[in-house]
mmCIF file of C-alpha atoms and ligand atoms in Angstrom:
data_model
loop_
_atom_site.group_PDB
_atom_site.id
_atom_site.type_symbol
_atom_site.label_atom_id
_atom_site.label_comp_id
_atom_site.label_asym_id
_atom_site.label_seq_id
_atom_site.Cartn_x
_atom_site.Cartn_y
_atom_site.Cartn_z
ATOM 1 C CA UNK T 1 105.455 108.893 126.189
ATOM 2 C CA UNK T 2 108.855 108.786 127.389
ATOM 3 C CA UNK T 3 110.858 111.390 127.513
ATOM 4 C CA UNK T 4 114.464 111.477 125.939
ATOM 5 C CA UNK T 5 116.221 111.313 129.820
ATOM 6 C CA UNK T 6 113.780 108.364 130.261
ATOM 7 C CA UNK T 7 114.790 106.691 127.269
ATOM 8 C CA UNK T 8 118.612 107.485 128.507
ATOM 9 C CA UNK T 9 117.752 106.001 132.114
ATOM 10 C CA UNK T 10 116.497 103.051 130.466
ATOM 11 C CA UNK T 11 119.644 102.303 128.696
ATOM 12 C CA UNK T 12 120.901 99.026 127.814
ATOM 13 C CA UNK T 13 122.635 98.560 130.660
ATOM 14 C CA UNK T 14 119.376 98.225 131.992
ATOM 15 C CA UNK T 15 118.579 94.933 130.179
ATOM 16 C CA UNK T 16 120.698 92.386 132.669
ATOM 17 C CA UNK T 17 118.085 93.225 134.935
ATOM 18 C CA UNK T 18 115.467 92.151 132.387
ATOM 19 C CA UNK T 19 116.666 88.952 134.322
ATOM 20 C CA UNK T 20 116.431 86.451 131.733
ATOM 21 C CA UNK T 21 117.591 83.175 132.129
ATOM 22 C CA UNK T 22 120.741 81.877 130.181
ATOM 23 C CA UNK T 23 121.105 78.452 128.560
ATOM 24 C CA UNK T 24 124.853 78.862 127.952
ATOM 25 C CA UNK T 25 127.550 76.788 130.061
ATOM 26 C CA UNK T 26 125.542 73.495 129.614
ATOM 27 C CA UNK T 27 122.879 73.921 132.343
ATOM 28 C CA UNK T 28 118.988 74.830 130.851
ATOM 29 C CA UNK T 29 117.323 77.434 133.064
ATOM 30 C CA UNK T 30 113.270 77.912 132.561
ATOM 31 C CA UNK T 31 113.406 80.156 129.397
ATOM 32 C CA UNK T 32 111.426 83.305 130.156
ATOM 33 C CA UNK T 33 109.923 84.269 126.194
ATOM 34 C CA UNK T 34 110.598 87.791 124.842
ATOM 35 C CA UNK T 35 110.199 89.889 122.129
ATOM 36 C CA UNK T 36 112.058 93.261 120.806
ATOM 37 C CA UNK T 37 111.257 95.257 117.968
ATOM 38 C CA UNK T 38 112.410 98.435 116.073
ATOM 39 C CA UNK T 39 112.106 101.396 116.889
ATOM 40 C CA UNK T 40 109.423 103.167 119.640
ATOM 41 C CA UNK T 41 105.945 101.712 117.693
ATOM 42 C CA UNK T 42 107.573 98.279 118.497
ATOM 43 C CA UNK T 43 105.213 98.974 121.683
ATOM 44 C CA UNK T 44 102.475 98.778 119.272
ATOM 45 C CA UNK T 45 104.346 95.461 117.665
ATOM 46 C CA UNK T 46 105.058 93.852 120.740
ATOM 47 C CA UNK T 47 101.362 94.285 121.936
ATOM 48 C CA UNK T 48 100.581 92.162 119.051
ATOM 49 C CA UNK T 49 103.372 89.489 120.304
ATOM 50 C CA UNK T 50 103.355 89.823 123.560
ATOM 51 C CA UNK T 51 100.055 87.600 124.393
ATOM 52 C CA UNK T 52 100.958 84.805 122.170
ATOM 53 C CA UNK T 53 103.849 84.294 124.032
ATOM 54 C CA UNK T 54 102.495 84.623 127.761
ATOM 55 C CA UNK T 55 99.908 82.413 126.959
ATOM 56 C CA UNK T 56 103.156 79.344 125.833
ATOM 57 C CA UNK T 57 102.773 80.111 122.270
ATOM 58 C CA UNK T 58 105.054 79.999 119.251
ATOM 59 C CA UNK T 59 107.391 82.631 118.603
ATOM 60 C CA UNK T 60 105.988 82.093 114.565
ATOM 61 C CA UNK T 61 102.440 82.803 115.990
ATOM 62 C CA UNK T 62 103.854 85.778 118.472
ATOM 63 C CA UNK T 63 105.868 87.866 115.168
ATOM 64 C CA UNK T 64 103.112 87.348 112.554
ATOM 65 C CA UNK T 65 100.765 89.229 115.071
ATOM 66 C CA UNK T 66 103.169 91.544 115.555
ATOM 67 C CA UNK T 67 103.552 91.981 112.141
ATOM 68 C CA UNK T 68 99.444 92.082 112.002
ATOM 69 C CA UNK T 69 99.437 94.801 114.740
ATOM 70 C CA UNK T 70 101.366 97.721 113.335
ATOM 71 C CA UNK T 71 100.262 96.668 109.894
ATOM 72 C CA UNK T 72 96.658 97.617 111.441
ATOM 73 C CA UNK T 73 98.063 101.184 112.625
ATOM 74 C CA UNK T 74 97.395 103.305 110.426
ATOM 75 C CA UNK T 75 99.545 106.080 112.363
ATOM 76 C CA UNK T 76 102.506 103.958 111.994
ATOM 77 C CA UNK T 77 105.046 103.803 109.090
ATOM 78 C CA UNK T 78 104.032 100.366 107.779
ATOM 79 C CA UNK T 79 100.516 98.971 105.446
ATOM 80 C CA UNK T 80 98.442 100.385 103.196
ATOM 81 C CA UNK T 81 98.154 104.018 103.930
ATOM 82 C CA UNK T 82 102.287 104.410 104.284
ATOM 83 C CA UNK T 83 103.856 106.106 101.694
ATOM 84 C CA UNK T 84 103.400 105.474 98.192
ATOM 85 C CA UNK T 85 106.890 105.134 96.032
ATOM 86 C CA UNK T 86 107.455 108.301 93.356
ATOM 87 C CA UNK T 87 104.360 107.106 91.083
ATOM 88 C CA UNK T 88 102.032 107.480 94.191
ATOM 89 C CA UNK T 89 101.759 103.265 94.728
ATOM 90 C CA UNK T 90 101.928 101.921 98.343
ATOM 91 C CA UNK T 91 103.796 98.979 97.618
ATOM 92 C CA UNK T 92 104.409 96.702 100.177
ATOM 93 C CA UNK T 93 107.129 94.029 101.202
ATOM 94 C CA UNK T 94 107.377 91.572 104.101
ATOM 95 C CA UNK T 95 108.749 88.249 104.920
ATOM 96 C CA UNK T 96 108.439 85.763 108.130
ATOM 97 C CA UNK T 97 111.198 82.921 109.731
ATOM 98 C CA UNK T 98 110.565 80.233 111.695
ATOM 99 C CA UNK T 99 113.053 78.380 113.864
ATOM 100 C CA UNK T 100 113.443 75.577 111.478
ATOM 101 C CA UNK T 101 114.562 77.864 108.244
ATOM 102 C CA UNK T 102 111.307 77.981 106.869
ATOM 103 C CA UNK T 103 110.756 80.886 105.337
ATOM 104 C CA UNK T 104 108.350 83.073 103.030
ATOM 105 C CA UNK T 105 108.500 86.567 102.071
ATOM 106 C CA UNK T 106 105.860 89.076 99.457
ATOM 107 C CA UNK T 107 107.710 91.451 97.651
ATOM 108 C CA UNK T 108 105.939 94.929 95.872
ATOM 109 C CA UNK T 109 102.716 93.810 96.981
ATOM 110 C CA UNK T 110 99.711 96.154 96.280
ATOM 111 C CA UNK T 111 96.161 96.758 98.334
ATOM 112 C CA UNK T 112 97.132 93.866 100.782
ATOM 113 C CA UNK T 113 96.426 94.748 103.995
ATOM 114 C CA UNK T 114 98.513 91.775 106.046
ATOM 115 C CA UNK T 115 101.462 91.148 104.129
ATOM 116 C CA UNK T 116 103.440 89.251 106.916
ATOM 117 C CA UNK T 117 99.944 86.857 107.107
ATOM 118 C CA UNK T 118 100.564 86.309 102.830
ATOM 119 C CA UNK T 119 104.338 85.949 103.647
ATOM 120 C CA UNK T 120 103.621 83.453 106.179
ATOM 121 C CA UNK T 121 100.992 81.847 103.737
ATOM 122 C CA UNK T 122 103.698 81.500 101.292
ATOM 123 C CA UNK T 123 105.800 80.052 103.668
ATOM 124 C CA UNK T 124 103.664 76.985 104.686
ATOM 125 C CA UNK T 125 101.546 76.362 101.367
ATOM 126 C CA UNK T 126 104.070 76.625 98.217
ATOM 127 C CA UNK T 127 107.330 75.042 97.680
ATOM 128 C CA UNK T 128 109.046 78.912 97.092
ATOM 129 C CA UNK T 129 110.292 81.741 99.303
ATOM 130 C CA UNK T 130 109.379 84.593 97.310
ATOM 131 C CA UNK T 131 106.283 86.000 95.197
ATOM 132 C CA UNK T 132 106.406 89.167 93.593
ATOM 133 C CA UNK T 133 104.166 92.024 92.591
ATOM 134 C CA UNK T 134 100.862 90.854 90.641
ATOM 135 C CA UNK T 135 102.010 86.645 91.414
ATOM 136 C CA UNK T 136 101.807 87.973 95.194
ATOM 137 C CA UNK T 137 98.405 89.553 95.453
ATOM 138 C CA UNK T 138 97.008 87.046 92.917
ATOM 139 C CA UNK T 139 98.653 84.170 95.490
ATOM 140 C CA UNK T 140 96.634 86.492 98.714
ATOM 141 C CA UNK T 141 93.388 86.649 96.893
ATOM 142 C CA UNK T 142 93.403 83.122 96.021
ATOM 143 C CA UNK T 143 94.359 82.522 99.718
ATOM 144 C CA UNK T 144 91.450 84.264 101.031
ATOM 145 C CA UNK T 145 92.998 87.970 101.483
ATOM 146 C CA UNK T 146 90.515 91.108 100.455
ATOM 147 C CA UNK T 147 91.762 93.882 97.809
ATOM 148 C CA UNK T 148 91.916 96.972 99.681
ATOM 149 C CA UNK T 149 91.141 100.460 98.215
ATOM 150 C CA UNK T 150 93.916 102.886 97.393
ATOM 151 C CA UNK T 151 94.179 105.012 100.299
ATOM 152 C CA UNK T 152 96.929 107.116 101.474
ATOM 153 C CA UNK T 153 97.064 108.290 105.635
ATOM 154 C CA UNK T 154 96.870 112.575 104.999
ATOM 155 C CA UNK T 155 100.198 112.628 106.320
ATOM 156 C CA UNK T 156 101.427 110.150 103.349
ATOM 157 C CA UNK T 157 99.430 112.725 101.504
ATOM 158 C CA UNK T 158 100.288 115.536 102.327
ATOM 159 C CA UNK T 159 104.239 114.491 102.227
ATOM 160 C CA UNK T 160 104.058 112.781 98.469
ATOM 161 C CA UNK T 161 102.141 116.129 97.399
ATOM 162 C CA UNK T 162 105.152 117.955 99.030
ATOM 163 C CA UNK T 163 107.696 115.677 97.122
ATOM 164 C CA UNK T 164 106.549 115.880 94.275
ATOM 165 C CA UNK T 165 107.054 119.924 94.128
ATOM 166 C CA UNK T 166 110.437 118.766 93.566
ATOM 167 C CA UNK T 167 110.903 115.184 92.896
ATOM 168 C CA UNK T 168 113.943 114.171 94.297
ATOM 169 C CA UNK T 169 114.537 110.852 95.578
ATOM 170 C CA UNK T 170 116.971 111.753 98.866
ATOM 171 C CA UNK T 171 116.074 109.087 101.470
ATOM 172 C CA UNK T 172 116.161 110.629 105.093
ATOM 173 C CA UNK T 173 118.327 109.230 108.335
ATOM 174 C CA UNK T 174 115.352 107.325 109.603
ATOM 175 C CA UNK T 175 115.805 108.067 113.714
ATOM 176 C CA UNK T 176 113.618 108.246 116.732
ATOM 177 C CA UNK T 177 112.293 110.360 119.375
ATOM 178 C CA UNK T 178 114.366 113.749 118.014
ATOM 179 C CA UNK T 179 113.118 117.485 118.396
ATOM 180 C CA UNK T 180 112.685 117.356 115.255
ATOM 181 C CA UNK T 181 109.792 114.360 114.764
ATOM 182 C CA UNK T 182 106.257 114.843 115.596
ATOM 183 C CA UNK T 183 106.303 114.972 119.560
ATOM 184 C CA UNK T 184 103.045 113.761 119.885
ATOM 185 C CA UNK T 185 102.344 110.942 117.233
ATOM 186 C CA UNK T 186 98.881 111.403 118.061
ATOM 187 C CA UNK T 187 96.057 109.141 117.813
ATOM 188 C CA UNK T 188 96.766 105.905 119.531
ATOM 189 C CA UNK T 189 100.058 106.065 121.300
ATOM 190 C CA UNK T 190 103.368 107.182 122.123
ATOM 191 C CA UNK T 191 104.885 105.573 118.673
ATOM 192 C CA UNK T 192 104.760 106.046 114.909
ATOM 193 C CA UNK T 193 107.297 109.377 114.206
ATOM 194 C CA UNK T 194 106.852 108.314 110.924
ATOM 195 C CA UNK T 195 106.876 111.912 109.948
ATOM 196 C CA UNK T 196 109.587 115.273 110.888
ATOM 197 C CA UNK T 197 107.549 118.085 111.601
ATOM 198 C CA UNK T 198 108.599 119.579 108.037
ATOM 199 C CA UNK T 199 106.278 116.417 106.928
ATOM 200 C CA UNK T 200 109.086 114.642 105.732
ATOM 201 C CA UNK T 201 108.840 110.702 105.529
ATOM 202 C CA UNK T 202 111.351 109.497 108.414
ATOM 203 C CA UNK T 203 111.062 105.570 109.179
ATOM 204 C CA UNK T 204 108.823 102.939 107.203
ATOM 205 C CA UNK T 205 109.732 99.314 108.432
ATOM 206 C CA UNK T 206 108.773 97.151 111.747
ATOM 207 C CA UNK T 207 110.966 94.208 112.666
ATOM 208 C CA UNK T 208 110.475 91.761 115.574
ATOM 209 C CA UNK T 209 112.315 88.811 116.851
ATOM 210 C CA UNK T 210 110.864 86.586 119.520
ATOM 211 C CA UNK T 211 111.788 83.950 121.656
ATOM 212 C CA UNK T 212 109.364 81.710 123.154
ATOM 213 C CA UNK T 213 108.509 78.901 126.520
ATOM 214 C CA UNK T 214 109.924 76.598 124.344
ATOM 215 C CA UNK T 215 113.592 78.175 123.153
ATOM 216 C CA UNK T 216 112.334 78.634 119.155
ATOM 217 C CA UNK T 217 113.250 81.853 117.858
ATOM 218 C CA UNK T 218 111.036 83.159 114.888
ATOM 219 C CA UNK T 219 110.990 86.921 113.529
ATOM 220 C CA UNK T 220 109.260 88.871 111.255
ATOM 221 C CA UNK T 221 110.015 92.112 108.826
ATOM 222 C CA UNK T 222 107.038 94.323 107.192
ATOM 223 C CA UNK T 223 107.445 97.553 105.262
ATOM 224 C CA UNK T 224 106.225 100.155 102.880
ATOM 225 C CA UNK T 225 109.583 100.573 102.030
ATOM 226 C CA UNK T 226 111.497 103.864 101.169
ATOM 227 C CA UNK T 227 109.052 106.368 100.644
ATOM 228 C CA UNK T 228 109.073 107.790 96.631
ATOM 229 C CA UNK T 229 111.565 104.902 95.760
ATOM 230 C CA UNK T 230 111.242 103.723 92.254
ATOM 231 C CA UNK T 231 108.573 101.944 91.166
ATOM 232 C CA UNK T 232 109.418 98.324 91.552
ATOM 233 C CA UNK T 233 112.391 98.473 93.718
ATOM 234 C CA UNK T 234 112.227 96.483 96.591
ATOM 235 C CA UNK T 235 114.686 97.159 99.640
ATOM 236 C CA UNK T 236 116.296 94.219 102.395
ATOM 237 C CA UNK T 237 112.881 94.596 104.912
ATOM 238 C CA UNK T 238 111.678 91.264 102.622
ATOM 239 C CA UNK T 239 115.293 89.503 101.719
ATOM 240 C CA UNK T 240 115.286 86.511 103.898
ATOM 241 C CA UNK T 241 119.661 86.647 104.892
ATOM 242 C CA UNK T 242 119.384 90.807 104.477
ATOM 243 C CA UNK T 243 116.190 92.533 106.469
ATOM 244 C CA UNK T 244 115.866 89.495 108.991
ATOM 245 C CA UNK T 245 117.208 86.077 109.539
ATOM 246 C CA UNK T 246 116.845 83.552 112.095
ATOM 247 C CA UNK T 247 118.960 80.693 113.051
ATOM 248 C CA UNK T 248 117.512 78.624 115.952
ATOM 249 C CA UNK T 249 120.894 77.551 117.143
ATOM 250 C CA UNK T 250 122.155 80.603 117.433
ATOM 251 C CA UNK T 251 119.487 83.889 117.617
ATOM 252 C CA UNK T 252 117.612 85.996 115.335
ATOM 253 C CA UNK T 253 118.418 89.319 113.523
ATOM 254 C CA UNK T 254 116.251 91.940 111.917
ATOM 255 C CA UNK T 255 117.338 95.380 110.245
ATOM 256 C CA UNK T 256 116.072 98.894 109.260
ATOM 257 C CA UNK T 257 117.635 101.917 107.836
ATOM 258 C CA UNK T 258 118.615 101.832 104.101
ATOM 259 C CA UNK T 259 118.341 98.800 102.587
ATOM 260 C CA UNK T 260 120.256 98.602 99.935
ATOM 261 C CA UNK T 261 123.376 98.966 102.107
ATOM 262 C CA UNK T 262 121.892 95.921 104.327
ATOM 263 C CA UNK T 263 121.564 93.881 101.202
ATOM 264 C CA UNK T 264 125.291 93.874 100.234
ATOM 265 C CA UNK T 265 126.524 92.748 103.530
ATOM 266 C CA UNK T 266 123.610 90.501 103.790
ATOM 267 C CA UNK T 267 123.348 92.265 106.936
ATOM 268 C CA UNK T 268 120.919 90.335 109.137
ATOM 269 C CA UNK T 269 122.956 86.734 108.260
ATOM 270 C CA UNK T 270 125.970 87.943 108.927
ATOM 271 C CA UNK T 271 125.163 89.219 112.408
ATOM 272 C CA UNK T 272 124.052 85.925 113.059
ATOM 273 C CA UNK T 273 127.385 84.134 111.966
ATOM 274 C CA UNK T 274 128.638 87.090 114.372
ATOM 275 C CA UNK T 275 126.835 85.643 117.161
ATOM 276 C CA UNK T 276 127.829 82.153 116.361
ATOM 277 C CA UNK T 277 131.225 82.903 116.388
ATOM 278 C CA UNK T 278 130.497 84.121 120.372
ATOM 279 C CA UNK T 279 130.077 87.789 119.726
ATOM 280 C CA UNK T 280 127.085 89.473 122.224
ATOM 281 C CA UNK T 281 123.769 90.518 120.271
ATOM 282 C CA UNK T 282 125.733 94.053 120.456
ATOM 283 C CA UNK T 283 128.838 93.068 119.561
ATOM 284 C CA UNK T 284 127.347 91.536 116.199
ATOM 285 C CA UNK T 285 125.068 94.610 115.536
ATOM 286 C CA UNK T 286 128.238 96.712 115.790
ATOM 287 C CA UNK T 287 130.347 94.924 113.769
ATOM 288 C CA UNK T 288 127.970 95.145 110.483
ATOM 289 C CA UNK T 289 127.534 98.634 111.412
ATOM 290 C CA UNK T 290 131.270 99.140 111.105
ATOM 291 C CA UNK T 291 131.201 96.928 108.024
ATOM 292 C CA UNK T 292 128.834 99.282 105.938
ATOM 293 C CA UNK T 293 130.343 102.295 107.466
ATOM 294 C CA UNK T 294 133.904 100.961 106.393
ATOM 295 C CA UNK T 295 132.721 100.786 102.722
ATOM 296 C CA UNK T 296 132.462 104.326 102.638
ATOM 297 C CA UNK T 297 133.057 106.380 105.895
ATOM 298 C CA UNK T 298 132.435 109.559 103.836
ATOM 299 C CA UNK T 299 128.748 108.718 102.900
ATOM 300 C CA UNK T 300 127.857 106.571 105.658
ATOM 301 C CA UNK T 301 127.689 110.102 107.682
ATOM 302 C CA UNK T 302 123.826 110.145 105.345
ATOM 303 C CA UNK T 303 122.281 107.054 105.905
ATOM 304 C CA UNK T 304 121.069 105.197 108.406
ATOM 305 C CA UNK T 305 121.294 101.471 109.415
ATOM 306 C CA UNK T 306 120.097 99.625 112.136
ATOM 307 C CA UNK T 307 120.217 96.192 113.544
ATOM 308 C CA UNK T 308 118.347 94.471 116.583
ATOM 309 C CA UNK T 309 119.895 91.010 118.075
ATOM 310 C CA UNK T 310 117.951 88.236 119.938
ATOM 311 C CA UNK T 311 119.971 84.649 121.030
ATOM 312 C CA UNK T 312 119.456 81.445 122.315
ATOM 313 C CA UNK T 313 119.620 82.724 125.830
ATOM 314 C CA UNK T 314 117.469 85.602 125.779
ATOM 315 C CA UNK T 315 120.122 88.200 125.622
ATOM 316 C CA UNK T 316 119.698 91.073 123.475
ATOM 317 C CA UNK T 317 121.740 93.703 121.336
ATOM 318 C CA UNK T 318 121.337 96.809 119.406
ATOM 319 C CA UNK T 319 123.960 98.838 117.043
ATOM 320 C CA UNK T 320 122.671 101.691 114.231
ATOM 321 C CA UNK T 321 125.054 104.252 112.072
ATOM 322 C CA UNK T 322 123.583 107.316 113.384
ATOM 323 C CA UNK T 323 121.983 107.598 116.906
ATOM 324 C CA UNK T 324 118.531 107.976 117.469
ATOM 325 C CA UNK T 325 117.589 104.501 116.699
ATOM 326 C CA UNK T 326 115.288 102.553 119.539
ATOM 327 C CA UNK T 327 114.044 99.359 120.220
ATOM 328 C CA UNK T 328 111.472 97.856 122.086
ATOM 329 C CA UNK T 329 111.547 94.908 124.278
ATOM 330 C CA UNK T 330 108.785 92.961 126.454
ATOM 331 C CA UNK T 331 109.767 90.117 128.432
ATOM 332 C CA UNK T 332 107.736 88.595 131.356
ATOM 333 C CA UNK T 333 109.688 90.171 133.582
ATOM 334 C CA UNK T 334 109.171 93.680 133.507
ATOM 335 C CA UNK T 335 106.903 96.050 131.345
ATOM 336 C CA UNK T 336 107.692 97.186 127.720
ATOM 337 C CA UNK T 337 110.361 99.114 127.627
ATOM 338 C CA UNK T 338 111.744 101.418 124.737
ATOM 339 C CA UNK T 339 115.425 101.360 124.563
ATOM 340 C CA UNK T 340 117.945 103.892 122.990
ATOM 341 C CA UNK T 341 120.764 101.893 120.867
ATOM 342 C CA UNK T 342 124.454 102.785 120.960
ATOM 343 C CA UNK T 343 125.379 104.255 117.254
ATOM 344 C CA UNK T 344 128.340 104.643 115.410
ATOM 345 C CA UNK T 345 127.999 108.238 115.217
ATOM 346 C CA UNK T 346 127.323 109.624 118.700
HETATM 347 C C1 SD4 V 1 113.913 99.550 103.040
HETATM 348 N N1 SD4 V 1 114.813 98.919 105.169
HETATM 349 O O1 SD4 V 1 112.949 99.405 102.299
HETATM 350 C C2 SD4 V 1 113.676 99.532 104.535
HETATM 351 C C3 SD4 V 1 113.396 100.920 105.015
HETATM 352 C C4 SD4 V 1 113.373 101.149 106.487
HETATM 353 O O2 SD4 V 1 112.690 102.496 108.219
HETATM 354 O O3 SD4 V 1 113.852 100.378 107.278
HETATM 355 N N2 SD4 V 1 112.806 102.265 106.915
HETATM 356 O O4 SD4 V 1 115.038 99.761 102.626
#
């Protein structure tokens, strides 16, 4: 696990010497793929990725096993056993991109165990974006996915029995590596503080973005979404233009943190209009940041939001509210590495 001065050394001033290739300026170096994630259990997401895209695969093929990966983990934030909204229902949300605006995303979908794979499904067998709630896991048993049991992980639990004492829906700053998260994560890694100590819910999403041989740019978003939200509501993580969009002229962008304040800036778009205007993968990250926190300075200080920024040229960017946000990023180059992102609030 790395420690917090590791994560520092490992800043993102380290990424130039990622060494990857730039396209811009007219002349096409070899493109070297790569794929970042959120947060620390991106390791676990970029796993997933990482083979498809050594072996000359699609960045489409590369995000959905990403996706696949931490949706397996059951120590992670994401799937089935996550936490269940304030009626005690896991339900999930997800959505995929290809480089060629297709896109397909499952919204409050229940005892599903892949839904990036029905998002995906959605995607390249219906003429719609979207399915909902019973539509969507009618659509993934029709197409061949099983209906899990109802099971929570014992830290899901043991955090809804603890809510419930009290009932009150106050969404944590969803951060990274702190004192105050579960040092350990046990089990199968150095990833998944999807728990403080206190056993309160912290982060619930995975996002990747990949770039691959070829220059396509694909990226994926899966979630459980706010833990003890209302049943029903549905946050950016599946909002094709909010939680993640990709434009293969330009990059790919994929969010965390609170979504409703992602949805009214359409937060992952705009980023990417950012970038096309010639801002860096940070610079566009930042300036949505500043966006939100411009709405309303005051209450910004609560919430978190964070964005992750891939482009044509292999370059990427990270910008959150509050610190404590990381990302993951494996290239050929060099091992995974886990990255700290700058933050509005230092
Ligand atoms: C949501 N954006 O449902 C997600 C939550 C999240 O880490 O990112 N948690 O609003």
């Amino acid at each position: 696990m790395p420690s917090r001065r590791r994560f520092l050394s490992l800043s993102t001033f380290a990424l130039p010497s990622l060494g990857l290739p730039t396209l811009f300026g007219g002349k096409s170096a070899a493109l070297k793929p790569i794929v970042v994630s959120t947060w620390d259990s991106g390791v676990t997401a970029n796993n997933g990725a990482w083979p498809v895209l050594k072996a000359g695969g699609h960045a489409l093929d590369a995000v959905e096993q990403a996706g696949i990966a931490i949706e397996n983990e059951p120590s992670c934030c994401v799937g089935l056993e996550a936490n269940p909204d304030r009626d005690g229902h896991v339900t999930l949300d997800a959505c995929i991109m290809d480089d060629r605006f297709n896109c397909g995303s499952v919204v409050f979908l229940e005892r599903i165990k892949h839904p990036v794979s029905v998002a995906r499904k959605v995607m390249e067998t219906t003429p719609h974006v979207m399915l909902a709630g019973a539509g969507a896991q009618q659509f993934a048993l029709q197409n061949g996915f099983a209906l899990e049991p109802v099971k929570l992980s014992a830290d899901a639990q043991k955090a809804y029995q603890n809510w419930l004492k009290k009932s009150e829906y106050k969404p944590v700053i969803n951060i990274e590596n702190s004192p105050k998260t579960k040092p350990s994560r046990k089990g199968n890694g150095p990833f998944a503080p999807s728990y403080f100590d206190d056993g309160t819910p912290n982060h619930d999403t995975m996002g990747t973005i990949a770039l691959d041989v070829s220059g396509n740019v694909s990226g994926m978003c899966t979630t459980s979404g706010m833990a003890f939200k209302l049943h029903g509501r549905v946050g950016d993580s599946p909002i094709i233009g909010a939680g993640l969009y990709v434009d293969n002229e330009i990059g790919a962008v994929v969010c965390t943190g609170q979504g409703e304040e992602v949805i009214r800036m359409a937060g992952a778009h705009l980023a990417v209009e950012l970038m096309r205007q010639g801002k860096s993968p940070e610079a566009a990250c930042r300036e949505v940041v500043e966006r939100i926190v411009k709405r309303d300075p005051e209450r910004a200080k609560t919430f978190q939001v964070a964005l992750i920024a891939l482009n044509k040229s292999g370059e990427v960017g990270a910008y959150a509210i509050q610190k404590e946000f990381s990302y993951t990023v494996t290239s050929g180059e060099t091992p995974t590495k886990v990255f700290p992102s700058k933050s509005y609030f230092g």
